[in-house]
Coordinates of C-alpha atoms in Angstrom, one line a residue:
M1 CA -30.5 3.9 3.6
R2 CA -29.8 3.9 -0.2
L3 CA -26.1 4.7 -0.4
T4 CA -26.2 5.5 -4.2
Y5 CA -28.9 8.2 -3.5
L6 CA -26.2 10.0 -1.2
Y7 CA -23.0 9.5 -3.3
A8 CA -24.5 9.9 -7.0
P9 CA -25.2 13.7 -6.9
L10 CA -21.7 14.3 -5.1
V11 CA -19.8 12.5 -7.7
L12 CA -21.8 14.3 -10.6
A13 CA -20.9 17.5 -8.9
G14 CA -17.1 16.4 -8.7
V15 CA -17.0 17.5 -5.2
L16 CA -15.5 14.5 -3.6
I17 CA -11.9 14.9 -2.6
G18 CA -9.3 12.5 -1.8
S19 CA -8.3 11.3 1.8
H20 CA -7.4 8.5 3.9
V21 CA -10.4 7.5 6.1
S22 CA -11.0 4.7 8.4
A23 CA -14.1 5.4 10.6
A24 CA -16.8 7.8 11.5
T25 CA -19.7 8.2 13.9
L26 CA -23.1 9.8 13.9
D27 CA -23.9 11.3 17.2
A28 CA -27.0 12.7 18.9
L29 CA -26.7 15.6 21.5
L30 CA -29.1 17.3 23.7
D31 CA -28.8 20.9 25.1
K32 CA -30.3 19.5 28.5
S33 CA -30.2 16.3 30.6
S34 CA -33.9 16.8 31.7
A35 CA -36.8 19.0 31.0
K36 CA -40.3 19.6 32.1
V37 CA -43.5 19.4 30.2
G38 CA -44.0 22.5 28.0
E39 CA -40.1 23.3 27.8
N40 CA -38.0 23.1 24.7
V41 CA -34.9 21.2 24.2
T42 CA -32.6 21.3 21.2
L43 CA -31.3 18.1 19.6
T44 CA -27.9 18.4 17.5
L45 CA -26.8 15.8 15.1
T46 CA -23.3 15.5 14.6
I47 CA -20.4 13.6 13.0
N48 CA -17.1 12.6 14.5
T49 CA -14.8 11.8 11.6
E50 CA -12.2 10.0 13.9
N51 CA -9.4 12.7 12.5
A52 CA -10.1 11.7 8.9
G53 CA -11.9 13.6 6.2
I54 CA -15.8 13.3 5.1
N55 CA -17.8 15.5 3.0
A56 CA -21.4 14.0 3.0
A57 CA -23.9 12.0 5.0
E58 CA -27.4 10.9 5.4
A59 CA -29.3 9.5 8.1
S60 CA -32.9 8.7 9.6
L61 CA -33.5 9.2 13.2
Q62 CA -36.7 8.2 15.3
Y63 CA -38.3 10.0 18.1
P64 CA -41.4 9.3 20.2
I65 CA -44.2 11.4 19.0
D66 CA -46.3 10.7 22.1
L67 CA -43.6 12.4 24.3
V68 CA -42.0 15.2 22.3
E69 CA -43.0 17.2 19.2
A70 CA -40.7 18.6 16.6
V71 CA -41.2 22.5 16.2
G72 CA -38.2 23.6 14.2
V73 CA -35.0 22.7 12.0
D74 CA -31.9 25.0 12.0
T75 CA -29.0 24.4 9.5
N76 CA -27.2 27.7 10.0
D77 CA -24.2 26.2 11.7
S78 CA -24.2 23.1 9.5
V79 CA -20.8 22.1 7.9
F80 CA -22.9 21.0 4.7
N81 CA -23.7 23.5 2.2
F82 CA -26.2 21.9 0.0
W83 CA -29.0 19.1 0.6
V84 CA -30.3 16.4 -1.6
E85 CA -33.1 15.7 0.9
G86 CA -34.3 17.5 4.1
P87 CA -33.3 18.2 6.8
S88 CA -37.0 17.7 7.6
Y89 CA -39.1 16.0 10.4
S90 CA -42.5 14.5 10.5
N91 CA -44.8 14.6 13.8
E92 CA -46.8 11.9 12.1
T93 CA -44.1 9.1 11.6
G94 CA -41.6 10.4 14.3
R95 CA -38.6 10.7 11.8
I96 CA -36.0 13.0 11.1
V97 CA -34.3 12.6 7.6
F98 CA -31.5 14.4 5.8
T99 CA -29.1 13.7 2.9
G100 CA -26.6 16.5 2.6
G101 CA -23.0 17.3 1.5
S102 CA -20.3 19.9 0.9
T103 CA -18.0 20.9 -1.8
N104 CA -15.0 20.7 0.8
G105 CA -14.1 18.0 3.1
F106 CA -14.2 18.2 6.8
V107 CA -12.4 16.6 9.8
G108 CA -13.8 17.1 13.5
Q109 CA -15.2 15.3 16.6
S110 CA -18.5 17.1 16.6
L111 CA -19.2 18.5 13.2
P112 CA -22.7 19.9 13.3
I113 CA -25.0 18.7 10.7
V114 CA -28.5 19.9 11.9
R115 CA -30.4 21.1 15.0
V116 CA -34.0 20.2 15.8
T117 CA -36.1 22.0 18.4
F118 CA -38.6 19.6 20.3
K119 CA -41.2 20.4 22.9
I120 CA -41.7 18.2 25.8
K121 CA -45.4 17.0 25.5
K122 CA -45.8 14.7 28.5
I123 CA -43.5 12.9 31.4
G124 CA -41.4 10.0 30.2
T125 CA -38.1 9.2 29.0
A126 CA -37.9 10.2 25.4
D127 CA -35.4 8.1 23.1
F128 CA -33.7 9.5 20.1
Q129 CA -32.4 6.7 18.0
F130 CA -30.8 6.5 14.6
V131 CA -32.5 3.9 12.4
D132 CA -30.0 4.0 9.5
G133 CA -27.4 6.3 8.0
A134 CA -24.3 6.5 6.2
V135 CA -21.2 8.9 6.1
A136 CA -19.2 9.6 2.8
A137 CA -15.5 9.7 2.9
S138 CA -13.8 12.6 1.0
D139 CA -11.6 10.0 -0.7
G140 CA -12.8 10.6 -4.3
A141 CA -15.1 7.4 -4.3
G142 CA -17.7 8.3 -1.6
T143 CA -16.6 5.1 0.6
N144 CA -19.0 4.7 3.5
V145 CA -16.9 4.9 6.6
L146 CA -19.9 4.9 9.3
T147 CA -19.0 2.5 12.0
A148 CA -21.6 3.4 14.7
M149 CA -24.5 5.6 15.6
H150 CA -25.3 7.0 19.0
G151 CA -28.7 8.1 20.0
I152 CA -29.5 9.8 23.2
S153 CA -32.5 10.0 25.8
I154 CA -34.0 12.7 28.0
A155 CA -36.3 12.3 31.1
N156 CA -38.6 14.4 33.1
T157 CA -36.1 14.4 36.2
A158 CA -33.8 16.7 38.1
P159 CA -30.9 17.7 35.8
L160 CA -27.9 15.4 35.9
E161 CA -25.4 18.1 37.2
E162 CA -27.5 18.3 40.3
K163 CA -26.9 14.9 41.6
P164 CA -23.3 14.6 42.5
T165 CA -22.5 11.6 44.8
Q166 CA -22.2 12.5 48.4
I167 CA -19.4 11.9 50.6
T168 CA -20.3 11.5 54.3
R169 CA -17.2 12.3 57.0
E170 CA -16.6 14.6 59.8
P171 CA -14.4 17.5 58.5
T172 CA -11.4 18.5 60.7
P173 CA -11.4 22.1 62.1
A174 CA -9.4 24.7 60.3
E175 CA -8.0 28.0 61.2
K176 CA -8.2 29.8 57.8
N177 CA -10.2 29.5 54.6
P178 CA -9.5 26.5 52.4
D179 CA -7.3 26.8 49.2
A180 CA -8.9 27.2 46.0
P181 CA -9.6 23.7 44.4
K182 CA -7.3 22.1 41.8
V183 CA -9.7 21.0 39.1
E184 CA -9.1 18.4 36.5
I185 CA -11.3 17.6 33.7
P186 CA -10.1 14.6 31.5
L187 CA -11.9 15.5 28.5
Y188 CA -10.7 19.0 28.4
P189 CA -7.3 18.6 30.2
N190 CA -5.7 21.9 29.3
S191 CA -7.8 25.0 30.2
S192 CA -5.8 27.4 27.8
D193 CA -6.7 24.9 24.5
W194 CA -9.5 25.0 22.4
Y195 CA -11.5 21.5 21.8
N196 CA -13.9 20.6 19.3
I197 CA -16.1 18.1 21.0
L198 CA -19.5 18.8 22.8
S199 CA -20.0 16.2 25.5
T200 CA -21.1 15.5 29.0
F201 CA -17.9 15.6 31.1
I202 CA -16.5 14.9 34.6
A203 CA -14.7 17.3 36.8
K204 CA -12.7 16.1 39.7
W205 CA -10.7 17.8 42.8
N206 CA -9.1 16.5 45.6
L207 CA -10.8 17.2 49.1
P208 CA -8.8 18.4 51.9
S209 CA -9.7 17.0 55.3
D210 CA -11.1 20.3 56.6
V211 CA -13.6 21.1 53.6
S212 CA -17.1 20.5 54.4
A213 CA -19.0 21.8 51.4
V214 CA -18.5 22.1 47.8
A215 CA -20.2 25.0 45.4
T216 CA -20.1 24.7 41.6
A217 CA -21.5 26.6 38.6
L218 CA -21.1 26.2 34.8
N219 CA -21.5 29.1 32.6
Q220 CA -20.0 31.7 30.3
D221 CA -19.1 34.3 33.0
P222 CA -15.5 34.2 33.8
Q223 CA -16.1 35.9 37.3
T224 CA -19.0 33.9 38.8
N225 CA -18.5 32.8 42.6
P226 CA -21.0 30.3 43.4
S227 CA -22.0 30.3 47.1
K228 CA -24.7 27.7 47.4
S229 CA -23.4 24.4 49.0
E230 CA -24.3 21.4 47.1
G231 CA -23.0 19.1 49.8
L232 CA -19.8 17.4 49.9
F233 CA -18.3 15.4 46.8
D234 CA -15.2 15.2 44.9
N235 CA -16.5 15.0 41.3
K236 CA -19.4 15.9 39.2
L237 CA -20.9 15.6 35.8
F238 CA -21.5 18.7 33.6
R239 CA -22.8 19.3 30.2
V240 CA -21.7 21.9 27.8
T241 CA -24.4 22.6 25.2
K242 CA -22.9 24.9 22.6
D243 CA -19.7 26.3 21.2
G244 CA -18.0 29.2 22.9
I245 CA -15.8 29.8 26.0
W246 CA -17.3 28.3 29.2
Y247 CA -16.1 28.4 32.7
L248 CA -16.5 25.8 35.5
H249 CA -16.5 27.5 38.8
V250 CA -15.6 25.5 42.0
R251 CA -15.5 26.7 45.6
F252 CA -14.6 24.9 48.9
R253 CA -16.1 25.8 52.3
N254 CA -14.7 24.9 55.8
N255 CA -15.5 26.0 59.2
V256 CA -13.8 29.5 58.6
G257 CA -15.6 30.2 55.5
W258 CA -15.4 29.9 51.6
S259 CA -12.3 29.5 49.5
E260 CA -11.3 31.4 46.5
T261 CA -13.1 30.3 43.4
T262 CA -11.3 28.5 40.6
H263 CA -12.4 29.3 37.3
Y264 CA -11.6 26.5 34.8
R265 CA -11.9 27.7 31.3
I266 CA -13.3 25.3 28.7
A267 CA -13.1 26.5 25.1
I268 CA -15.5 24.7 22.5
D269 CA -15.4 25.1 18.8
T270 CA -16.9 22.4 16.8
L271 CA -17.2 24.3 13.5
P272 CA -14.4 23.6 11.2
P273 CA -12.7 26.9 9.3
T274 CA -14.8 28.3 6.3
P275 CA -14.9 26.4 2.9
F276 CA -12.4 27.9 0.4
E277 CA -11.1 27.4 -3.0
V278 CA -7.4 26.8 -4.2
L279 CA -6.6 29.1 -7.1
V280 CA -3.9 28.7 -9.6
P281 CA -3.0 31.9 -11.4
Q282 CA -0.9 30.1 -14.0
G283 CA -3.8 27.6 -14.7
A284 CA -4.4 24.1 -13.7
I285 CA -2.7 22.8 -16.9
S286 CA 0.5 24.4 -17.9
D287 CA 4.5 23.6 -18.4
V288 CA 5.0 25.4 -15.1
P289 CA 6.8 22.8 -12.8
N290 CA 6.2 24.8 -9.5
P291 CA 2.9 26.7 -10.0
K292 CA 1.9 29.1 -7.0
L293 CA -1.2 28.3 -5.3
S294 CA -3.4 30.7 -3.1
Y295 CA -6.4 29.9 -0.7
A296 CA -7.9 31.8 2.2
S297 CA -10.1 30.4 4.9
A298 CA -11.1 31.9 8.2
D299 CA -12.3 30.6 11.5
Q300 CA -14.8 32.9 13.4
L301 CA -14.5 31.3 17.0
S302 CA -11.1 29.8 17.8
G303 CA -9.1 31.2 14.8
L304 CA -7.0 29.6 12.2
R305 CA -3.9 27.7 13.4
A306 CA -2.2 26.7 10.2
Y307 CA -2.6 25.5 6.6
R308 CA -1.1 22.2 5.7
M309 CA -0.5 20.8 2.3
R310 CA -0.2 17.2 0.7
I311 CA 0.7 16.5 -2.9
D312 CA -0.5 13.1 -4.3
A313 CA 0.3 10.5 -1.6
G314 CA 3.0 12.4 0.1
E315 CA 3.4 13.6 3.7
E316 CA 1.6 16.6 4.8
I317 CA 3.7 19.8 5.4
Q318 CA 3.2 23.3 6.9
T319 CA 2.3 25.8 4.4
E320 CA 1.1 29.5 4.0
S321 CA -2.0 31.1 2.3
E322 CA 0.3 31.6 -0.8
Q323 CA 2.7 28.7 -1.5
A324 CA 4.8 28.1 -4.7
L325 CA 5.2 24.2 -5.0
Q326 CA 8.6 22.5 -5.4
P327 CA 9.1 21.5 -9.0
L328 CA 6.8 18.6 -10.0
P329 CA 7.3 16.0 -12.5
P330 CA 5.1 15.8 -15.8
G331 CA 1.7 14.3 -15.3
E332 CA -1.4 14.7 -13.3
H333 CA -1.1 15.5 -9.6
V334 CA -3.7 16.3 -6.7
V335 CA -2.9 19.0 -4.2
K336 CA -4.9 19.1 -1.1
I337 CA -4.9 21.9 1.3
F338 CA -6.0 21.7 4.8
A339 CA -7.2 24.7 7.0
I340 CA -6.8 24.0 10.7
D341 CA -8.2 25.9 13.4
Q342 CA -7.2 26.0 17.1
A343 CA -9.5 23.3 18.2
G344 CA -8.3 20.9 15.4
N345 CA -11.3 21.1 13.1
R346 CA -9.9 20.8 9.6
T347 CA -11.8 22.1 6.3
E348 CA -10.2 20.4 2.9
A349 CA -10.0 21.8 -0.4
S350 CA -8.1 20.2 -3.5
V351 CA -6.9 21.3 -7.0
D352 CA -6.1 18.9 -10.0
L353 CA -2.9 20.0 -11.6
T354 CA -1.3 18.7 -15.0
I355 CA 2.2 19.7 -15.6
V356 CA 3.1 19.4 -19.2
P357 CA 6.5 17.9 -20.0
I358 CA 9.1 20.0 -22.0
V359 CA 10.9 18.4 -25.2
S360 CA 12.5 15.1 -24.2
P361 CA 16.3 14.6 -25.1
T362 CA 17.4 12.0 -27.6
I363 CA 20.2 9.2 -27.1
S364 CA 22.0 8.8 -30.4
A365 CA 25.1 6.8 -29.4
I366 CA 25.9 3.9 -26.9
P367 CA 28.8 1.3 -27.1
R368 CA 28.0 -1.9 -28.8
D369 CA 30.2 -3.9 -26.6
I370 CA 30.2 -3.5 -22.9
F371 CA 32.3 -5.8 -20.9
V372 CA 32.2 -6.7 -17.1
D373 CA 34.3 -4.5 -14.8
E374 CA 36.0 -2.5 -17.7
G375 CA 34.8 0.9 -16.4
E376 CA 33.9 3.9 -18.3
L377 CA 30.5 3.8 -20.2
T378 CA 30.0 6.6 -22.7
I379 CA 26.5 7.9 -23.9
A380 CA 25.8 10.6 -26.4
G381 CA 22.7 12.6 -27.6
T382 CA 20.9 16.1 -28.2
V383 CA 18.7 18.3 -25.8
M384 CA 16.7 21.3 -26.4
P385 CA 18.7 24.8 -26.0
G386 CA 18.9 26.0 -22.3
A387 CA 18.4 22.5 -20.8
S388 CA 20.5 20.0 -18.9
V389 CA 20.3 16.3 -19.1
L390 CA 20.0 13.7 -16.1
V391 CA 21.4 10.6 -17.1
T392 CA 20.4 7.4 -15.2
L393 CA 21.9 3.9 -15.6
R394 CA 19.5 1.3 -14.3
R395 CA 19.3 -2.5 -14.2
I396 CA 16.8 -4.0 -16.2
N397 CA 14.7 -4.2 -13.0
G398 CA 14.6 -0.6 -12.3
E399 CA 17.5 -0.7 -9.8
T400 CA 19.5 2.6 -10.1
V401 CA 23.1 2.0 -10.7
A402 CA 24.7 5.6 -11.4
T403 CA 23.3 9.0 -12.3
T404 CA 25.2 12.1 -13.6
T405 CA 23.8 15.6 -14.9
I406 CA 25.2 16.9 -18.1
A407 CA 25.4 20.2 -19.6
P408 CA 25.3 20.2 -23.4
D409 CA 27.4 22.3 -26.0
E410 CA 26.2 25.2 -27.7
N411 CA 24.7 22.9 -30.4
G412 CA 22.6 21.0 -27.9
V413 CA 25.0 18.0 -28.0
W414 CA 25.7 16.0 -24.9
N415 CA 28.1 13.3 -23.9
A416 CA 27.8 11.4 -20.6
H417 CA 30.6 9.3 -19.2
I418 CA 29.7 7.0 -16.4
E419 CA 32.6 5.5 -14.5
H420 CA 31.3 2.7 -12.9
P421 CA 32.3 -0.9 -13.4
L422 CA 29.5 -3.2 -14.2
Q423 CA 28.5 -6.5 -13.3
K424 CA 27.2 -9.2 -15.7
G425 CA 23.5 -8.6 -16.7
Q426 CA 21.1 -6.5 -18.6
Y427 CA 20.9 -2.7 -18.2
M428 CA 19.3 0.3 -19.8
V429 CA 20.0 4.1 -19.8
E430 CA 17.4 6.9 -19.1
A431 CA 17.9 10.6 -20.1
V432 CA 15.4 13.3 -18.9
A433 CA 15.7 16.8 -19.9
R434 CA 15.5 19.6 -17.4
D435 CA 15.3 23.5 -18.1
E436 CA 16.1 26.4 -15.8
R437 CA 12.9 26.5 -14.3
G438 CA 13.2 22.8 -13.2
A439 CA 10.7 21.7 -15.7
L440 CA 11.3 18.1 -16.7
S441 CA 10.6 16.3 -19.9
L442 CA 9.3 12.7 -20.2
P443 CA 12.0 10.0 -20.0
V444 CA 13.8 8.5 -22.8
R445 CA 15.1 5.0 -22.5
T446 CA 17.6 2.9 -24.6
A447 CA 16.7 -0.6 -25.5
P448 CA 18.0 -3.0 -22.9
F449 CA 21.6 -3.9 -23.5
T450 CA 23.8 -6.9 -22.0
V451 CA 27.0 -6.5 -20.0
R452 CA 29.2 -9.6 -20.5
A453 CA 32.7 -11.0 -20.2
R454 CA 35.3 -9.8 -22.5
P455 CA 35.9 -12.9 -25.3
F456 CA 39.3 -14.9 -25.1
L457 CA 39.6 -15.1 -28.8
V458 CA 37.7 -14.7 -31.9
L459 CA 37.2 -17.6 -34.5
A460 CA 35.6 -16.8 -37.9
G461 CA 33.8 -13.8 -36.4
I462 CA 32.6 -15.8 -33.5
E463 CA 33.6 -14.7 -30.0
V464 CA 35.0 -17.3 -27.6
S465 CA 35.4 -16.3 -24.0
Q466 CA 38.2 -17.9 -21.9
A467 CA 35.8 -20.1 -19.8
V468 CA 34.2 -21.3 -23.2
F469 CA 37.8 -21.9 -24.6
F470 CA 38.8 -24.1 -22.0
L471 CA 35.5 -25.8 -21.6
S472 CA 35.4 -26.5 -25.3
I473 CA 39.2 -28.2 -24.8
I474 CA 37.8 -30.1 -21.9
A475 CA 34.8 -31.2 -23.8
L476 CA 37.0 -32.2 -26.9
L477 CA 39.2 -34.5 -24.6
L478 CA 36.3 -36.0 -22.8
G479 CA 34.7 -36.5 -26.2
G480 CA 37.7 -38.3 -27.7
Y481 CA 37.9 -40.4 -24.7
V482 CA 34.3 -41.5 -25.1
V483 CA 34.6 -42.2 -28.9
G484 CA 37.7 -44.2 -28.5
W485 CA 36.1 -46.4 -25.7
R486 CA 33.2 -46.7 -27.7
M487 CA 35.3 -47.8 -30.9
S488 CA 37.0 -50.2 -28.6
Q489 CA 33.6 -51.6 -27.5
V490 CA 32.5 -52.0 -31.1
R491 CA 35.8 -53.8 -32.2
G492 CA 35.4 -56.2 -29.2
R493 CA 31.9 -57.0 -30.3
K494 CA 33.1 -57.5 -33.9
R495 CA 36.1 -59.7 -32.7
R496 CA 33.6 -61.8 -30.7
N497 CA 31.2 -62.1 -33.6
R498 CA 34.0 -63.3 -35.9
Q499 CA 35.2 -65.9 -33.4
V500 CA 31.8 -67.2 -33.4
I501 CA 31.4 -67.4 -37.1
A502 CA 34.8 -69.2 -37.5
Q503 CA 34.1 -71.8 -34.8
R504 CA 30.9 -72.5 -36.6
D505 CA 32.5 -72.8 -40.0
L506 CA 35.3 -75.1 -38.8
L507 CA 32.7 -77.3 -37.0
S508 CA 30.7 -77.6 -40.2
A509 CA 33.7 -78.5 -42.3
G510 CA 35.0 -81.2 -39.6
D511 CA 31.4 -82.7 -39.5
Q512 CA 31.4 -83.0 -43.2
M513 CA 34.8 -84.7 -43.4
E514 CA 34.1 -86.9 -40.7
K515 CA 30.9 -88.1 -42.4
D516 CA 32.7 -88.7 -45.7
F517 CA 35.5 -90.7 -44.0
G518 CA 33.1 -92.7 -42.1
Y519 CA 31.2 -93.5 -45.3
L520 CA 34.2 -94.9 -47.0
L521 CA 35.5 -96.8 -44.1
K522 CA 31.9 -98.4 -43.7
K523 CA 31.8 -99.4 -47.3
Y524 CA 35.3 -100.4 -48.4
G525 CA 37.1 -101.0 -45.0
K526 CA 36.9 -104.8 -45.2
Q527 CA 37.7 -105.2 -49.1
A528 CA 41.1 -105.9 -50.2
T529 CA 40.6 -104.6 -53.8
L530 CA 38.3 -101.9 -55.2
A531 CA 36.1 -102.1 -58.2
E532 CA 36.7 -99.7 -60.9
S533 CA 33.4 -97.7 -60.1
E534 CA 34.4 -97.7 -56.4
T535 CA 38.0 -96.5 -57.1
K536 CA 36.4 -93.5 -59.1
E537 CA 34.0 -92.7 -56.3
T538 CA 36.8 -92.8 -53.7
L539 CA 38.9 -90.6 -56.0
T540 CA 36.1 -88.0 -56.3
L541 CA 35.8 -87.9 -52.4
L542 CA 39.4 -87.5 -52.0
E543 CA 39.5 -84.6 -54.6
R544 CA 36.8 -82.9 -52.8
W545 CA 38.4 -83.2 -49.4
K546 CA 41.6 -81.8 -51.0
K547 CA 39.7 -78.9 -52.2
R548 CA 37.9 -78.4 -48.8
A549 CA 41.2 -78.7 -46.9
K550 CA 42.7 -75.8 -49.1
E551 CA 39.7 -73.7 -48.6
L552 CA 39.8 -74.3 -44.8
S553 CA 43.3 -73.5 -44.6
K554 CA 42.7 -70.2 -46.4
Y555 CA 39.4 -69.4 -44.3
I556 CA 41.4 -70.1 -41.1
S557 CA 44.3 -67.8 -42.0
D558 CA 41.7 -64.9 -43.3
S559 CA 39.7 -65.4 -40.1
I560 CA 42.7 -65.1 -37.7
E561 CA 43.7 -61.7 -39.4
D562 CA 40.2 -60.3 -39.2
I563 CA 39.9 -61.2 -35.5
N564 CA 42.9 -58.9 -34.7
K565 CA 41.3 -56.0 -36.7

């Protein structure tokens, strides 16, 4: 089906109510297991909410128009109080359709939606099967929580409860009437309780060896004593067809006679308590932190067992029909009330509250320098007359470190002293005002501040911690060593460079002198006397050697001095 067709009107009406829902089923129940041609049967469509809240549903169910004919629709006991479509039937298409909802949410195992009466037209097995459907959770979003749809069938056969499985045995003789049966019904285990499910159920009992016959009856008369033997059997299927108090009557017979009758009470209530509203006399929007709520529901059959309340996403708590809330913080809140009957059916209603905050305090002073493990932290500020201040110290990640409540002086000035040695890190202070009613303000917070180690000394206005001081000394020593080592490396490279240059210059001068001496020896070595021009040439060379020798001597001396620098 078109889910938006179901949910849109509910959202527009503002009737969806918050809840936690996981699953729900659509079920079809018949008031008879078989019927003859011409008889009427009643089909009831129900919802099992699986213990969670729903407030709307839609479905389409198919039935065989050749075997049955729809003759009437009844919604008097329906949990829904308005209908978007139907419920209606068509004997031409063989369809039952409905789209309905409620201004309240409901919880139950057999919540009635609609009853349709059919007339049996001819012999055969009539199947009533869901074609499609949807169930809307009362979660504020209309979530479809339908997980299964269970149809049902009816045939022109003997009633189901008239066919128990027979036991064949030879009973032992007895000298007195048998004891009354001890009946067990797993679906309805406690005969004093109320239950909220309509279904076929099995009843069981142990057969004493002398019992030869069993008689049963299921009706709403607490004093029935069945006396017609149905044979010998130790269990049988029965069907409860409507709400109310029923009694299963079981008797044993032996060779002496009948036992006393066991009258097993089965109390069924599938209708939830009546819809109700949550009233707020102070108004849904106010600065009253603990408004009083009032509400009233009723249950016609099993009676109310309790009211319960849930605020926002909190746990459910027991409550009364008038309840003053515990003080709530400023902001928007959803309060949900559950009326619960003795069978466990629940009707839900909710109200949206807006708590207006009172005037926030101010924080006017906080120490500029806060050091590790040095204890007291002093904060000052102002607050409105008649209010106290809740001061909270938190780490920057929101973790609470310390809290204290301060009463101001007659001028509204407050001073908080938090004696809690702090570790290194970032913190902030939060202050909230609270008046004598318990009404709260919105919190005010300081900018984040840093708790640090106390400095070792201060140089030119710069704080130096002990660790930084000694690390600096170590760094200087290491730096000096590295610089010295580096300079030594540079001087070594310079010495090596000077040695290379000196060697090169000496070799060059020596080569030149060797060439000059070789020239003279070759030219004049065998002559006894020299011509005038030759003498002049020789003298010129000798003067040049003298000058070079002097320069070479000075160069060697200077180079040796440079090498040691």
